[in-house]
Coordinates of C-alpha atoms in Angstrom, one line a residue:
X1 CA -161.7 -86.7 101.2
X2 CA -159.0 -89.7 102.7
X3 CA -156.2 -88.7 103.6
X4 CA -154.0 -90.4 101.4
X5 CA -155.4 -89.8 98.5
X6 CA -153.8 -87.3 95.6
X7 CA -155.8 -83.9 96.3
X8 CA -155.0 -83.8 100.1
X9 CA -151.3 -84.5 98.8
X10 CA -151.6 -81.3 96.9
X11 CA -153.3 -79.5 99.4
X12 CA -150.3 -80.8 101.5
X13 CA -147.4 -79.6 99.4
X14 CA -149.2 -76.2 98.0
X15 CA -149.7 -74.5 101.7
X16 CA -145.8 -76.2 102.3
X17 CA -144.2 -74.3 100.1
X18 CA -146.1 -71.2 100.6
X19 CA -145.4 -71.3 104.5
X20 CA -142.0 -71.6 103.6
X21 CA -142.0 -68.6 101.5
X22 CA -143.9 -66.6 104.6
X23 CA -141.7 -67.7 107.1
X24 CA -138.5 -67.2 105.3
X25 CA -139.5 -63.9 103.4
X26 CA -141.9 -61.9 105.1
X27 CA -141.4 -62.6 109.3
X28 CA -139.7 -60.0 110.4
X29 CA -139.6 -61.2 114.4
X30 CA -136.3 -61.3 115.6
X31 CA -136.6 -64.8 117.9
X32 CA -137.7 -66.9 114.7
X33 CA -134.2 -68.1 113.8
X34 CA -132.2 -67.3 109.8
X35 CA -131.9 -71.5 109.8
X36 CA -135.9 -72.9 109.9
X37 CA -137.0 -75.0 107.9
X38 CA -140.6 -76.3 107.3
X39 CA -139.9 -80.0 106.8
X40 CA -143.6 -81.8 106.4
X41 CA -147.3 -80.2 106.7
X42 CA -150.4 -82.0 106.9
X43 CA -153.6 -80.5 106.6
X44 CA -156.6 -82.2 107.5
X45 CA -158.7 -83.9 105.0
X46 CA -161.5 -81.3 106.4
X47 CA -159.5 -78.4 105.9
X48 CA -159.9 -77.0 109.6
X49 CA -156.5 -77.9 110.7
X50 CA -152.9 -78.0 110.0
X51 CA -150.1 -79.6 111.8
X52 CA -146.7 -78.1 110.7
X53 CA -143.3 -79.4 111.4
X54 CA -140.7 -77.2 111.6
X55 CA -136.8 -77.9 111.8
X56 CA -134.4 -74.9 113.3
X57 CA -130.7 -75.3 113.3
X58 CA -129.8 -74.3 116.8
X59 CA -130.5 -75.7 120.4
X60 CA -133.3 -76.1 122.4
X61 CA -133.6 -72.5 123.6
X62 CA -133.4 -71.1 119.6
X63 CA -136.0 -73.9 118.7
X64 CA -138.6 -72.6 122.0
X65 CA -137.8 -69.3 120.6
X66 CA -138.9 -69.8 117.4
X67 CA -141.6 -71.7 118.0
X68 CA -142.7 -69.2 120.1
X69 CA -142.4 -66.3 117.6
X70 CA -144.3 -68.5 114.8
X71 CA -147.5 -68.6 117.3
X72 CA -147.3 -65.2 118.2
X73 CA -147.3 -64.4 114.0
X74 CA -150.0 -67.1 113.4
X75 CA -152.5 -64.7 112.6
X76 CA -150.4 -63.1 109.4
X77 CA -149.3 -66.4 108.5
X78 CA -152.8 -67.7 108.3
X79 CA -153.8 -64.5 107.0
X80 CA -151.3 -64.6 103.8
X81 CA -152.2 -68.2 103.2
X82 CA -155.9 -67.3 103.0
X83 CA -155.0 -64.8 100.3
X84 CA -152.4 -67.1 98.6
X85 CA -154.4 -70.1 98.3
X86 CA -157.8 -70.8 97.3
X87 CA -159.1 -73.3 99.7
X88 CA -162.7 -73.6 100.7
X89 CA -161.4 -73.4 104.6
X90 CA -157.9 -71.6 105.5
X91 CA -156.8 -74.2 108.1
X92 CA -155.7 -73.3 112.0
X93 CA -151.8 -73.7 112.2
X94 CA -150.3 -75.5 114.6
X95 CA -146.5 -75.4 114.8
X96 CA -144.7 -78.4 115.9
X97 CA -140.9 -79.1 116.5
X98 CA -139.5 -81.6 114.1
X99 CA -135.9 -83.0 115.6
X100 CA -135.9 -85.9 113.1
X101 CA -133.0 -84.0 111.3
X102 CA -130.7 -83.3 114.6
X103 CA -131.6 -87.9 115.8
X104 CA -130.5 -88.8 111.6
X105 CA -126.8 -86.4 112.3
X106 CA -126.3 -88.0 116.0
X107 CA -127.2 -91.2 114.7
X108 CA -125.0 -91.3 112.1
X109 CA -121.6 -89.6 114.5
X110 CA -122.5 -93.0 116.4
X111 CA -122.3 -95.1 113.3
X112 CA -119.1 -93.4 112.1
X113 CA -117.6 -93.6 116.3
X114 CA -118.5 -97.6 115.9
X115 CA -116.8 -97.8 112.7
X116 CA -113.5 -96.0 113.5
X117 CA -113.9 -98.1 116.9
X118 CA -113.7 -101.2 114.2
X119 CA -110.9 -100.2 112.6
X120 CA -108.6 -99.3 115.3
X121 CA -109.2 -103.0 116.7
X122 CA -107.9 -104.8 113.7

């Protein structure tokens, strides 16, 4: 199986969407923050592993936190995925920090400070 091709896509999206629903619905540990987010999950075209980005609204110390809790629950997680989904191989997680989201909102307060920069000049 390649891994751009339509079934790992699925794959992709279906254990997405059902490690959002873990996370959000059924974690109780208190250091995973109310605001995380799984932004993208790829599995591997083998099914043996899965990289999983996750997004928390907070600062450094919330996001170690979190990250932190999410190992130490790794074993449920993969657990309720295995019963959820029906994949030959239930994949090993591995949690990573996505700060894409937090670079696009500085990014832009630098556009919009260049902007209003432009404007007070003319």
């Amino acid at each position: 199986m390649r891994k751009g091709n339509i079934k790992n896509t699925r794959i992709n999206s279906e254990v997405m969407k059902e490690l959002a629903n873990i996370i959000r619905g059924e974690i109780k540990d208190p250091r995973i923050a109310k605001m995380t987010c799984v932004t993208d999950v790829e599995v591997a075209p083998d099914l043996k592993t899965c990289k999983v980005y996750i997004s928390v609204l907070g600062d450094d110390e919330k996001r170690k936190e979190t990250l932190a809790g999410l190992k130490s629950a790794e074993g449920y997680i993969k657990h309720q995925l295995a019963e959820r989904l029906n994949l030959r191989n239930t994949p090993a997680l591995t949690f990573i920090a996505d700060t894409s989201t937090e670079y696009g909102i500085k990014m832009n307060k630098l556009i919009d400070e260049i902007c209003t920069a432009k404007e007070d000049v003319k």
